[in-house]
Amino acid sequence: MTTSPFTGLGVALATPFRAPVRPRRDEALPRVASTGGPRSATPAVDFDAFERMIEHVVSGGVDFLVVLGSTGEAATVTDAERAELVHLAVERAGSVPVVVGVGHQDTVRTCELALAARDCGAGGLLVVTPFYNKPQPAGIEAHFAQVAATVPGMPIIAYNVPGRTGTNLTPATMARLWTIPEVVAVKESSGDLRQITQMCLQAPAGRHVLAGDDDLALPAIAVGARGLISVCANVAPAPTSALVSAAMEGDMGAARHHLARLSPLMAAMFAETNPVPVKAGLAALGFGTGMVRAPLAPAEPDTWSAVHSALAGLQQAEHLGAAS
């Protein structure tokens, strides 16, 4: 594997939840449920809403899906739920590739998740740098090499998000990861445009940097990134696709226009910890309830208001644009 199949717009799918199911003693348990203990009060995965979300984003023009990343609340999803979410994504996405997040602080556990994702039909893996442990560059390289050896030939997107992991994947360390054939791309969420530029300049032919922050998609693509893995595309796939397409085609005027329209929504999507605001936006569109799993808390009223206002403004702008 030497060429990345993941360019353009990827969407970091949220995992929609609903109120927990509490079956009577004489009723069969739902397809994924807990029979007791603390998890019995945990919001249940809304698989029907998840299927509708996939149809929504695919029809909006996304180029690939990313399930069970940070936005998908992977840390609080059970193995049984993971398997069903990946199966549904692969089934409903059709020809759109599905990337599965398998990041963990334990290398062995990451390899186990990678094998499970492969067996469920994943087309690629999103592997975050191990969190909390704060491994040295040699440890990061060994981590990715072991995952690649476990699922040879499976495309891997390295994920740099130091705000969550406590470790920055520097360009020097990334240069070591590029020597692993399965590592075909890096999702860059450092927020540092200088670092993103250096990553783009050193990426080998056929391997790509993907912007990991919606509001930096335009400048990142301008310096060489080949796409975006987006949170906003959960609720606004078509406008986000238009932004990425214009930027990648070099039409900076059109890209700035789309960015200006999306900016209020981008700000609202990060008014609180991701994915709390995007869950509120999805609920407004009829996908799930806005629930998140502990230790996250539901969106504050001000966040709900900001998200709804931004969505209404974007819908009005789209209507006026279509009428003009």
PDB file of C-alpha atoms in Angstrom:
ATOM      1  CA  MET A   1       0.000   0.000   0.000  1.00  0.00           C
ATOM      2  CA  THR A   2       1.680   3.206  -1.185  1.00  0.00           C
ATOM      3  CA  THR A   3      -1.204   5.461  -2.295  1.00  0.00           C
ATOM      4  CA  SER A   4      -3.930   6.883  -0.080  1.00  0.00           C
ATOM      5  CA  PRO A   5      -7.489   6.101  -1.200  1.00  0.00           C
ATOM      6  CA  PHE A   6      -8.796   8.781   1.178  1.00  0.00           C
ATOM      7  CA  THR A   7      -8.973  12.289  -0.260  1.00  0.00           C
ATOM      8  CA  GLY A   8     -11.655  14.964  -0.406  1.00  0.00           C
ATOM      9  CA  LEU A   9     -14.288  15.140   2.315  1.00  0.00           C
ATOM     10  CA  GLY A  10     -14.481  12.571   5.077  1.00  0.00           C
ATOM     11  CA  VAL A  11     -17.090  12.860   7.815  1.00  0.00           C
ATOM     12  CA  ALA A  12     -16.284  11.925  11.404  1.00  0.00           C
ATOM     13  CA  LEU A  13     -19.656  10.369  12.150  1.00  0.00           C
ATOM     14  CA  ALA A  14     -21.265  10.893  15.525  1.00  0.00           C
ATOM     15  CA  THR A  15     -22.931   7.910  17.201  1.00  0.00           C
ATOM     16  CA  PRO A  16     -26.595   8.775  17.922  1.00  0.00           C
ATOM     17  CA  PHE A  17     -28.125   7.646  21.200  1.00  0.00           C
ATOM     18  CA  ARG A  18     -31.627   7.272  22.619  1.00  0.00           C
ATOM     19  CA  ALA A  19     -33.045   6.580  26.055  1.00  0.00           C
ATOM     20  CA  PRO A  20     -31.963   3.204  27.458  1.00  0.00           C
ATOM     21  CA  VAL A  21     -34.259   0.269  26.767  1.00  0.00           C
ATOM     22  CA  ARG A  22     -35.625  -1.405  29.875  1.00  0.00           C
ATOM     23  CA  PRO A  23     -37.300  -4.655  28.696  1.00  0.00           C
ATOM     24  CA  ARG A  24     -39.864  -6.478  30.840  1.00  0.00           C
ATOM     25  CA  ARG A  25     -38.825  -9.809  32.263  1.00  0.00           C
ATOM     26  CA  ASP A  26     -40.861 -11.653  29.624  1.00  0.00           C
ATOM     27  CA  GLU A  27     -39.418  -9.651  26.699  1.00  0.00           C
ATOM     28  CA  ALA A  28     -36.373 -10.476  24.614  1.00  0.00           C
ATOM     29  CA  LEU A  29     -33.435  -8.149  25.072  1.00  0.00           C
ATOM     30  CA  PRO A  30     -32.792  -5.613  22.268  1.00  0.00           C
ATOM     31  CA  ARG A  31     -30.086  -6.463  19.758  1.00  0.00           C
ATOM     32  CA  VAL A  32     -27.410  -4.689  21.818  1.00  0.00           C
ATOM     33  CA  ALA A  33     -28.204  -4.148  25.457  1.00  0.00           C
ATOM     34  CA  SER A  34     -26.883  -4.475  28.954  1.00  0.00           C
ATOM     35  CA  THR A  35     -28.722  -6.665  31.455  1.00  0.00           C
ATOM     36  CA  GLY A  36     -27.801  -4.742  34.550  1.00  0.00           C
ATOM     37  CA  GLY A  37     -25.281  -2.651  36.409  1.00  0.00           C
ATOM     38  CA  PRO A  38     -24.227   0.932  35.624  1.00  0.00           C
ATOM     39  CA  ARG A  39     -24.484   0.434  31.857  1.00  0.00           C
ATOM     40  CA  SER A  40     -28.208  -0.396  32.114  1.00  0.00           C
ATOM     41  CA  ALA A  41     -28.864   3.329  32.589  1.00  0.00           C
ATOM     42  CA  THR A  42     -26.547   4.319  29.717  1.00  0.00           C
ATOM     43  CA  PRO A  43     -28.159   5.796  26.592  1.00  0.00           C
ATOM     44  CA  ALA A  44     -28.577   3.102  23.934  1.00  0.00           C
ATOM     45  CA  VAL A  45     -27.155   3.361  20.424  1.00  0.00           C
ATOM     46  CA  ASP A  46     -29.880   4.460  18.004  1.00  0.00           C
ATOM     47  CA  PHE A  47     -29.001   2.218  15.065  1.00  0.00           C
ATOM     48  CA  ASP A  48     -31.963   3.412  12.982  1.00  0.00           C
ATOM     49  CA  ALA A  49     -30.835   7.025  13.301  1.00  0.00           C
ATOM     50  CA  PHE A  50     -27.275   5.951  12.448  1.00  0.00           C
ATOM     51  CA  GLU A  51     -28.455   4.354   9.200  1.00  0.00           C
ATOM     52  CA  ARG A  52     -30.384   7.505   8.279  1.00  0.00           C
ATOM     53  CA  MET A  53     -27.340   9.640   9.075  1.00  0.00           C
ATOM     54  CA  ILE A  54     -25.249   7.610   6.643  1.00  0.00           C
ATOM     55  CA  GLU A  55     -27.817   8.128   3.901  1.00  0.00           C
ATOM     56  CA  HIS A  56     -27.870  11.846   4.763  1.00  0.00           C
ATOM     57  CA  VAL A  57     -24.105  12.385   4.497  1.00  0.00           C
ATOM     58  CA  VAL A  58     -23.612  10.114   1.484  1.00  0.00           C
ATOM     59  CA  SER A  59     -26.335  11.962  -0.418  1.00  0.00           C
ATOM     60  CA  GLY A  60     -24.617  15.201   0.631  1.00  0.00           C
ATOM     61  CA  GLY A  61     -21.486  14.254  -1.285  1.00  0.00           C
ATOM     62  CA  VAL A  62     -18.953  13.020   1.269  1.00  0.00           C
ATOM     63  CA  ASP A  63     -16.080  10.956  -0.142  1.00  0.00           C
ATOM     64  CA  PHE A  64     -15.512   8.627   2.805  1.00  0.00           C
ATOM     65  CA  LEU A  65     -16.903   7.895   6.264  1.00  0.00           C
ATOM     66  CA  VAL A  66     -15.013   7.719   9.551  1.00  0.00           C
ATOM     67  CA  VAL A  67     -16.841   5.820  12.293  1.00  0.00           C
ATOM     68  CA  LEU A  68     -15.860   5.403  15.943  1.00  0.00           C
ATOM     69  CA  GLY A  69     -13.416   8.260  16.172  1.00  0.00           C
ATOM     70  CA  SER A  70     -13.511  10.994  18.827  1.00  0.00           C
ATOM     71  CA  THR A  71     -16.779  12.328  17.407  1.00  0.00           C
ATOM     72  CA  GLY A  72     -18.236   8.802  17.493  1.00  0.00           C
ATOM     73  CA  GLU A  73     -17.597   8.514  21.264  1.00  0.00           C
ATOM     74  CA  ALA A  74     -15.618   5.340  20.616  1.00  0.00           C
ATOM     75  CA  ALA A  75     -14.248   5.301  24.164  1.00  0.00           C
ATOM     76  CA  THR A  76     -17.705   4.492  25.569  1.00  0.00           C
ATOM     77  CA  VAL A  77     -18.994   2.141  22.840  1.00  0.00           C
ATOM     78  CA  THR A  78     -18.997  -1.585  23.617  1.00  0.00           C
ATOM     79  CA  ASP A  79     -17.408  -4.196  21.361  1.00  0.00           C
ATOM     80  CA  ALA A  80     -20.839  -5.520  20.349  1.00  0.00           C
ATOM     81  CA  GLU A  81     -22.009  -2.021  19.478  1.00  0.00           C
ATOM     82  CA  ARG A  82     -18.792  -1.385  17.543  1.00  0.00           C
ATOM     83  CA  ALA A  83     -19.346  -4.471  15.407  1.00  0.00           C
ATOM     84  CA  GLU A  84     -22.902  -3.531  14.532  1.00  0.00           C
ATOM     85  CA  LEU A  85     -22.025   0.112  13.802  1.00  0.00           C
ATOM     86  CA  VAL A  86     -19.240  -0.914  11.427  1.00  0.00           C
ATOM     87  CA  HIS A  87     -21.402  -3.545   9.718  1.00  0.00           C
ATOM     88  CA  LEU A  88     -24.174  -0.983   9.198  1.00  0.00           C
ATOM     89  CA  ALA A  89     -21.769   1.660   7.917  1.00  0.00           C
ATOM     90  CA  VAL A  90     -20.223  -0.716   5.375  1.00  0.00           C
ATOM     91  CA  GLU A  91     -23.640  -1.962   4.296  1.00  0.00           C
ATOM     92  CA  ARG A  92     -25.274   1.458   3.946  1.00  0.00           C
ATOM     93  CA  ALA A  93     -22.305   3.385   2.528  1.00  0.00           C
ATOM     94  CA  GLY A  94     -22.284   1.435  -0.740  1.00  0.00           C
ATOM     95  CA  SER A  95     -19.235   2.452  -2.755  1.00  0.00           C
ATOM     96  CA  VAL A  96     -18.189   5.116  -0.215  1.00  0.00           C
ATOM     97  CA  PRO A  97     -15.157   3.842   1.753  1.00  0.00           C
ATOM     98  CA  VAL A  98     -15.524   3.327   5.510  1.00  0.00           C
ATOM     99  CA  VAL A  99     -12.635   4.096   7.863  1.00  0.00           C
ATOM    100  CA  VAL A 100     -12.901   2.752  11.412  1.00  0.00           C
ATOM    101  CA  GLY A 101     -11.294   4.332  14.451  1.00  0.00           C
ATOM    102  CA  VAL A 102      -9.299   1.773  16.427  1.00  0.00           C
ATOM    103  CA  GLY A 103      -7.214   4.047  18.601  1.00  0.00           C
ATOM    104  CA  HIS A 104      -6.283   2.955  22.115  1.00  0.00           C
ATOM    105  CA  GLN A 105      -3.463   3.612  24.564  1.00  0.00           C
ATOM    106  CA  ASP A 106      -2.651  -0.117  24.619  1.00  0.00           C
ATOM    107  CA  THR A 107      -0.937  -1.373  21.451  1.00  0.00           C
ATOM    108  CA  VAL A 108      -2.279  -4.913  21.861  1.00  0.00           C
ATOM    109  CA  ARG A 109      -5.829  -3.609  22.280  1.00  0.00           C
ATOM    110  CA  THR A 110      -5.397  -1.393  19.216  1.00  0.00           C
ATOM    111  CA  CYS A 111      -4.356  -4.469  17.218  1.00  0.00           C
ATOM    112  CA  GLU A 112      -7.411  -6.373  18.470  1.00  0.00           C
ATOM    113  CA  LEU A 113      -9.685  -3.524  17.415  1.00  0.00           C
ATOM    114  CA  ALA A 114      -7.942  -3.378  14.027  1.00  0.00           C
ATOM    115  CA  LEU A 115      -8.569  -7.090  13.426  1.00  0.00           C
ATOM    116  CA  ALA A 116     -12.223  -6.714  14.413  1.00  0.00           C
ATOM    117  CA  ALA A 117     -12.656  -3.717  12.088  1.00  0.00           C
ATOM    118  CA  ARG A 118     -11.075  -5.609   9.207  1.00  0.00           C
ATOM    119  CA  ASP A 119     -13.356  -8.583   9.810  1.00  0.00           C
ATOM    120  CA  CYS A 120     -16.395  -6.261   9.762  1.00  0.00           C
ATOM    121  CA  GLY A 121     -15.444  -4.939   6.313  1.00  0.00           C
ATOM    122  CA  ALA A 122     -13.581  -1.723   7.083  1.00  0.00           C
ATOM    123  CA  GLY A 123     -11.754  -0.143   4.166  1.00  0.00           C
ATOM    124  CA  GLY A 124      -9.232   1.634   6.354  1.00  0.00           C
ATOM    125  CA  LEU A 125      -8.262   2.412   9.931  1.00  0.00           C
ATOM    126  CA  LEU A 126      -7.907   5.650  11.885  1.00  0.00           C
ATOM    127  CA  VAL A 127      -5.169   5.155  14.493  1.00  0.00           C
ATOM    128  CA  VAL A 128      -4.606   7.903  17.036  1.00  0.00           C
ATOM    129  CA  THR A 129      -1.281   8.291  18.796  1.00  0.00           C
ATOM    130  CA  PRO A 130      -1.539   6.467  22.147  1.00  0.00           C
ATOM    131  CA  PHE A 131      -3.032   8.757  24.762  1.00  0.00           C
ATOM    132  CA  TYR A 132      -2.070   9.225  28.421  1.00  0.00           C
ATOM    133  CA  ASN A 133       1.075   7.053  28.103  1.00  0.00           C
ATOM    134  CA  LYS A 134       2.906   9.848  26.196  1.00  0.00           C
ATOM    135  CA  PRO A 135       5.202   7.494  24.247  1.00  0.00           C
ATOM    136  CA  GLN A 136       8.507   8.653  22.788  1.00  0.00           C
ATOM    137  CA  PRO A 137       8.944   8.776  18.974  1.00  0.00           C
ATOM    138  CA  ALA A 138      10.367   5.242  18.980  1.00  0.00           C
ATOM    139  CA  GLY A 139       7.317   4.023  20.885  1.00  0.00           C
ATOM    140  CA  ILE A 140       4.919   5.740  18.484  1.00  0.00           C
ATOM    141  CA  GLU A 141       6.713   4.203  15.507  1.00  0.00           C
ATOM    142  CA  ALA A 142       6.632   0.738  17.099  1.00  0.00           C
ATOM    143  CA  HIS A 143       2.923   1.141  17.897  1.00  0.00           C
ATOM    144  CA  PHE A 144       2.003   1.899  14.288  1.00  0.00           C
ATOM    145  CA  ALA A 145       4.343  -0.769  12.944  1.00  0.00           C
ATOM    146  CA  GLN A 146       2.702  -3.422  15.110  1.00  0.00           C
ATOM    147  CA  VAL A 147      -0.796  -2.401  14.013  1.00  0.00           C
ATOM    148  CA  ALA A 148       0.308  -2.493  10.357  1.00  0.00           C
ATOM    149  CA  ALA A 149       1.861  -5.940  10.826  1.00  0.00           C
ATOM    150  CA  THR A 150      -1.383  -7.187  12.374  1.00  0.00           C
ATOM    151  CA  VAL A 151      -3.507  -6.162   9.369  1.00  0.00           C
ATOM    152  CA  PRO A 152      -1.039  -6.078   6.451  1.00  0.00           C
ATOM    153  CA  GLY A 153      -2.236  -4.147   3.431  1.00  0.00           C
ATOM    154  CA  MET A 154      -4.941  -2.276   5.374  1.00  0.00           C
ATOM    155  CA  PRO A 155      -4.653   1.510   4.791  1.00  0.00           C
ATOM    156  CA  ILE A 156      -3.990   3.429   7.998  1.00  0.00           C
ATOM    157  CA  ILE A 157      -4.651   7.103   8.666  1.00  0.00           C
ATOM    158  CA  ALA A 158      -2.481   8.302  11.544  1.00  0.00           C
ATOM    159  CA  TYR A 159      -4.332  10.740  13.785  1.00  0.00           C
ATOM    160  CA  ASN A 160      -2.582  13.631  15.498  1.00  0.00           C
ATOM    161  CA  VAL A 161      -4.759  15.364  18.085  1.00  0.00           C
ATOM    162  CA  PRO A 162      -2.456  16.518  20.892  1.00  0.00           C
ATOM    163  CA  GLY A 163      -5.275  18.305  22.700  1.00  0.00           C
ATOM    164  CA  ARG A 164      -6.769  14.885  23.479  1.00  0.00           C
ATOM    165  CA  THR A 165      -3.707  12.637  23.616  1.00  0.00           C
ATOM    166  CA  GLY A 166      -1.121  14.796  25.363  1.00  0.00           C
ATOM    167  CA  THR A 167       1.400  13.950  22.630  1.00  0.00           C
ATOM    168  CA  ASN A 168       2.109  15.898  19.458  1.00  0.00           C
ATOM    169  CA  LEU A 169       2.948  13.815  16.388  1.00  0.00           C
ATOM    170  CA  THR A 170       5.740  16.022  15.065  1.00  0.00           C
ATOM    171  CA  PRO A 171       6.834  16.122  11.430  1.00  0.00           C
ATOM    172  CA  ALA A 172      10.042  14.345  12.458  1.00  0.00           C
ATOM    173  CA  THR A 173       8.094  11.477  14.024  1.00  0.00           C
ATOM    174  CA  MET A 174       5.661  11.420  11.114  1.00  0.00           C
ATOM    175  CA  ALA A 175       8.635  10.978   8.780  1.00  0.00           C
ATOM    176  CA  ARG A 176       9.311   7.696  10.603  1.00  0.00           C
ATOM    177  CA  LEU A 177       5.682   6.602  10.165  1.00  0.00           C
ATOM    178  CA  TRP A 178       5.795   7.287   6.417  1.00  0.00           C
ATOM    179  CA  THR A 179       8.277   4.409   6.158  1.00  0.00           C
ATOM    180  CA  ILE A 180       5.447   2.017   7.101  1.00  0.00           C
ATOM    181  CA  PRO A 181       3.711   1.107   3.804  1.00  0.00           C
ATOM    182  CA  GLU A 182       0.244   0.867   5.380  1.00  0.00           C
ATOM    183  CA  VAL A 183       0.380   4.443   6.707  1.00  0.00           C
ATOM    184  CA  VAL A 184      -1.128   6.335   3.783  1.00  0.00           C
ATOM    185  CA  ALA A 185      -2.343   9.564   5.403  1.00  0.00           C
ATOM    186  CA  VAL A 186      -2.340  11.638   8.563  1.00  0.00           C
ATOM    187  CA  LYS A 187      -5.304  13.488  10.037  1.00  0.00           C
ATOM    188  CA  GLU A 188      -3.679  16.653  11.378  1.00  0.00           C
ATOM    189  CA  SER A 189      -5.577  18.215  14.285  1.00  0.00           C
ATOM    190  CA  SER A 190      -2.746  20.061  15.998  1.00  0.00           C
ATOM    191  CA  GLY A 191      -4.199  23.416  14.981  1.00  0.00           C
ATOM    192  CA  ASP A 192      -0.674  24.538  14.033  1.00  0.00           C
ATOM    193  CA  LEU A 193      -0.626  25.691  10.420  1.00  0.00           C
ATOM    194  CA  ARG A 194       3.186  25.816  10.367  1.00  0.00           C
ATOM    195  CA  GLN A 195       3.299  22.157  11.364  1.00  0.00           C
ATOM    196  CA  ILE A 196       0.584  21.256   8.859  1.00  0.00           C
ATOM    197  CA  THR A 197       2.600  22.984   6.141  1.00  0.00           C
ATOM    198  CA  GLN A 198       5.733  21.042   7.049  1.00  0.00           C
ATOM    199  CA  MET A 199       3.740  17.787   7.101  1.00  0.00           C
ATOM    200  CA  CYS A 200       2.427  18.532   3.601  1.00  0.00           C
ATOM    201  CA  LEU A 201       5.878  19.368   2.258  1.00  0.00           C
ATOM    202  CA  GLN A 202       7.427  16.135   3.523  1.00  0.00           C
ATOM    203  CA  ALA A 203       4.571  13.727   2.651  1.00  0.00           C
ATOM    204  CA  PRO A 204       5.771  11.123   0.137  1.00  0.00           C
ATOM    205  CA  ALA A 205       4.117  10.924  -3.268  1.00  0.00           C
ATOM    206  CA  GLY A 206       0.740   9.270  -2.993  1.00  0.00           C
ATOM    207  CA  ARG A 207       0.482   9.841   0.772  1.00  0.00           C
ATOM    208  CA  HIS A 208      -1.580  12.718   2.081  1.00  0.00           C
ATOM    209  CA  VAL A 209      -2.231  15.118   4.915  1.00  0.00           C
ATOM    210  CA  LEU A 210      -5.910  15.561   5.816  1.00  0.00           C
ATOM    211  CA  ALA A 211      -7.098  18.596   7.749  1.00  0.00           C
ATOM    212  CA  GLY A 212      -8.660  17.590  11.057  1.00  0.00           C
ATOM    213  CA  ASP A 213     -10.271  20.937  11.939  1.00  0.00           C
ATOM    214  CA  ASP A 214     -13.160  22.337   9.918  1.00  0.00           C
ATOM    215  CA  ASP A 215     -12.099  25.956  10.310  1.00  0.00           C
ATOM    216  CA  LEU A 216      -8.569  25.184   9.060  1.00  0.00           C
ATOM    217  CA  ALA A 217      -9.649  23.179   6.010  1.00  0.00           C
ATOM    218  CA  LEU A 218      -9.166  26.040   3.548  1.00  0.00           C
ATOM    219  CA  PRO A 219      -5.669  27.128   4.674  1.00  0.00           C
ATOM    220  CA  ALA A 220      -4.587  23.499   5.131  1.00  0.00           C
ATOM    221  CA  ILE A 221      -5.636  22.594   1.583  1.00  0.00           C
ATOM    222  CA  ALA A 222      -3.970  25.773   0.313  1.00  0.00           C
ATOM    223  CA  VAL A 223      -0.613  24.525   1.663  1.00  0.00           C
ATOM    224  CA  GLY A 224      -1.044  21.003   0.334  1.00  0.00           C
ATOM    225  CA  ALA A 225      -3.557  18.993   2.373  1.00  0.00           C
ATOM    226  CA  ARG A 226      -5.689  16.712   0.221  1.00  0.00           C
ATOM    227  CA  GLY A 227      -8.938  16.883   2.129  1.00  0.00           C
ATOM    228  CA  LEU A 228     -10.735  17.253   5.441  1.00  0.00           C
ATOM    229  CA  ILE A 229     -12.154  14.894   8.045  1.00  0.00           C
ATOM    230  CA  SER A 230     -15.062  16.996   9.210  1.00  0.00           C
ATOM    231  CA  VAL A 231     -17.383  17.295  12.191  1.00  0.00           C
ATOM    232  CA  CYS A 232     -19.622  19.882  10.497  1.00  0.00           C
ATOM    233  CA  ALA A 233     -20.361  17.486   7.641  1.00  0.00           C
ATOM    234  CA  ASN A 234     -22.562  15.480  10.024  1.00  0.00           C
ATOM    235  CA  VAL A 235     -25.153  18.244   9.858  1.00  0.00           C
ATOM    236  CA  ALA A 236     -24.130  20.132   6.690  1.00  0.00           C
ATOM    237  CA  PRO A 237     -22.542  17.643   4.282  1.00  0.00           C
ATOM    238  CA  ALA A 238     -23.342  19.436   1.022  1.00  0.00           C
ATOM    239  CA  PRO A 239     -22.011  22.901   2.026  1.00  0.00           C
ATOM    240  CA  THR A 240     -18.904  21.325   3.562  1.00  0.00           C
ATOM    241  CA  SER A 241     -18.357  19.281   0.409  1.00  0.00           C
ATOM    242  CA  ALA A 242     -18.661  22.467  -1.661  1.00  0.00           C
ATOM    243  CA  LEU A 243     -15.987  24.147   0.495  1.00  0.00           C
ATOM    244  CA  VAL A 244     -13.546  21.247   0.189  1.00  0.00           C
ATOM    245  CA  SER A 245     -14.145  20.778  -3.531  1.00  0.00           C
ATOM    246  CA  ALA A 246     -13.617  24.466  -4.305  1.00  0.00           C
ATOM    247  CA  ALA A 247     -10.436  24.583  -2.233  1.00  0.00           C
ATOM    248  CA  MET A 248      -9.000  21.451  -3.853  1.00  0.00           C
ATOM    249  CA  GLU A 249      -9.829  22.801  -7.314  1.00  0.00           C
ATOM    250  CA  GLY A 250      -7.947  26.003  -6.499  1.00  0.00           C
ATOM    251  CA  ASP A 251     -11.050  28.213  -6.668  1.00  0.00           C
ATOM    252  CA  MET A 252     -10.169  30.247  -3.603  1.00  0.00           C
ATOM    253  CA  GLY A 253     -12.912  32.820  -4.158  1.00  0.00           C
ATOM    254  CA  ALA A 254     -15.618  30.152  -4.071  1.00  0.00           C
ATOM    255  CA  ALA A 255     -13.911  28.410  -1.158  1.00  0.00           C
ATOM    256  CA  ARG A 256     -13.863  31.623   0.889  1.00  0.00           C
ATOM    257  CA  HIS A 257     -17.554  32.131   0.074  1.00  0.00           C
ATOM    258  CA  HIS A 258     -18.445  28.657   1.359  1.00  0.00           C
ATOM    259  CA  LEU A 259     -16.232  29.155   4.416  1.00  0.00           C
ATOM    260  CA  ALA A 260     -17.986  32.415   5.287  1.00  0.00           C
ATOM    261  CA  ARG A 261     -21.369  30.680   5.114  1.00  0.00           C
ATOM    262  CA  LEU A 262     -20.182  27.809   7.295  1.00  0.00           C
ATOM    263  CA  SER A 263     -18.222  29.836   9.854  1.00  0.00           C
ATOM    264  CA  PRO A 264     -21.097  30.367  12.341  1.00  0.00           C
ATOM    265  CA  LEU A 265     -21.849  26.648  12.285  1.00  0.00           C
ATOM    266  CA  MET A 266     -18.169  25.777  12.709  1.00  0.00           C
ATOM    267  CA  ALA A 267     -18.002  28.036  15.763  1.00  0.00           C
ATOM    268  CA  ALA A 268     -21.170  26.528  17.233  1.00  0.00           C
ATOM    269  CA  MET A 269     -19.906  22.973  16.693  1.00  0.00           C
ATOM    270  CA  PHE A 270     -17.063  23.629  19.128  1.00  0.00           C
ATOM    271  CA  ALA A 271     -18.861  25.761  21.711  1.00  0.00           C
ATOM    272  CA  GLU A 272     -18.399  22.762  24.014  1.00  0.00           C
ATOM    273  CA  THR A 273     -16.393  19.555  23.873  1.00  0.00           C
ATOM    274  CA  ASN A 274     -16.913  17.667  20.614  1.00  0.00           C
ATOM    275  CA  PRO A 275     -19.279  15.830  19.996  1.00  0.00           C
ATOM    276  CA  VAL A 276     -21.666  17.536  22.423  1.00  0.00           C
ATOM    277  CA  PRO A 277     -22.705  20.398  20.069  1.00  0.00           C
ATOM    278  CA  VAL A 278     -22.904  18.231  16.932  1.00  0.00           C
ATOM    279  CA  LYS A 279     -25.232  15.858  18.790  1.00  0.00           C
ATOM    280  CA  ALA A 280     -27.505  18.854  19.418  1.00  0.00           C
ATOM    281  CA  GLY A 281     -27.354  19.721  15.726  1.00  0.00           C
ATOM    282  CA  LEU A 282     -28.163  16.164  14.688  1.00  0.00           C
ATOM    283  CA  ALA A 283     -31.106  16.108  17.096  1.00  0.00           C
ATOM    284  CA  ALA A 284     -32.419  19.290  15.480  1.00  0.00           C
ATOM    285  CA  LEU A 285     -32.328  17.460  12.135  1.00  0.00           C
ATOM    286  CA  GLY A 286     -34.108  14.400  13.516  1.00  0.00           C
ATOM    287  CA  PHE A 287     -31.083  12.155  14.066  1.00  0.00           C
ATOM    288  CA  GLY A 288     -31.008  10.934  17.650  1.00  0.00           C
ATOM    289  CA  THR A 289     -31.790  12.827  20.811  1.00  0.00           C
ATOM    290  CA  GLY A 290     -28.678  14.853  21.529  1.00  0.00           C
ATOM    291  CA  MET A 291     -27.718  12.394  24.278  1.00  0.00           C
ATOM    292  CA  VAL A 292     -24.074  11.667  25.019  1.00  0.00           C
ATOM    293  CA  ARG A 293     -22.526   9.039  27.267  1.00  0.00           C
ATOM    294  CA  ALA A 294     -20.825   9.769  30.573  1.00  0.00           C
ATOM    295  CA  PRO A 295     -18.502  11.335  31.426  1.00  0.00           C
ATOM    296  CA  LEU A 296     -19.717  13.832  28.808  1.00  0.00           C
ATOM    297  CA  ALA A 297     -22.736  15.941  29.755  1.00  0.00           C
ATOM    298  CA  PRO A 298     -25.553  17.129  27.469  1.00  0.00           C
ATOM    299  CA  ALA A 299     -25.247  20.449  25.707  1.00  0.00           C
ATOM    300  CA  GLU A 300     -25.967  23.610  27.665  1.00  0.00           C
ATOM    301  CA  PRO A 301     -29.028  25.665  26.610  1.00  0.00           C
ATOM    302  CA  ASP A 302     -26.789  28.352  25.106  1.00  0.00           C
ATOM    303  CA  THR A 303     -25.124  25.713  22.935  1.00  0.00           C
ATOM    304  CA  TRP A 304     -28.462  24.361  21.718  1.00  0.00           C
ATOM    305  CA  SER A 305     -29.458  27.930  20.837  1.00  0.00           C
ATOM    306  CA  ALA A 306     -26.192  28.668  19.011  1.00  0.00           C
ATOM    307  CA  VAL A 307     -26.350  25.424  17.022  1.00  0.00           C
ATOM    308  CA  HIS A 308     -29.984  25.902  16.040  1.00  0.00           C
ATOM    309  CA  SER A 309     -29.339  29.521  15.061  1.00  0.00           C
ATOM    310  CA  ALA A 310     -26.347  28.561  12.926  1.00  0.00           C
ATOM    311  CA  LEU A 311     -28.282  25.791  11.174  1.00  0.00           C
ATOM    312  CA  ALA A 312     -31.194  28.129  10.500  1.00  0.00           C
ATOM    313  CA  GLY A 313     -28.850  30.762   9.090  1.00  0.00           C
ATOM    314  CA  LEU A 314     -27.141  28.232   6.833  1.00  0.00           C
ATOM    315  CA  GLN A 315     -30.478  26.909   5.573  1.00  0.00           C
ATOM    316  CA  GLN A 316     -31.626  30.457   4.852  1.00  0.00           C
ATOM    317  CA  ALA A 317     -28.408  31.213   2.956  1.00  0.00           C
ATOM    318  CA  GLU A 318     -28.826  28.038   0.897  1.00  0.00           C
ATOM    319  CA  HIS A 319     -32.435  28.986   0.110  1.00  0.00           C
ATOM    320  CA  LEU A 320     -31.456  32.501  -0.946  1.00  0.00           C
ATOM    321  CA  GLY A 321     -28.584  31.135  -3.014  1.00  0.00           C
ATOM    322  CA  ALA A 322     -30.884  28.701  -4.806  1.00  0.00           C
ATOM    323  CA  ALA A 323     -33.387  31.466  -5.505  1.00  0.00           C
ATOM    324  CA  SER A 324     -30.826  33.926  -6.896  1.00  0.00           C
TER     325      SER A 324
END
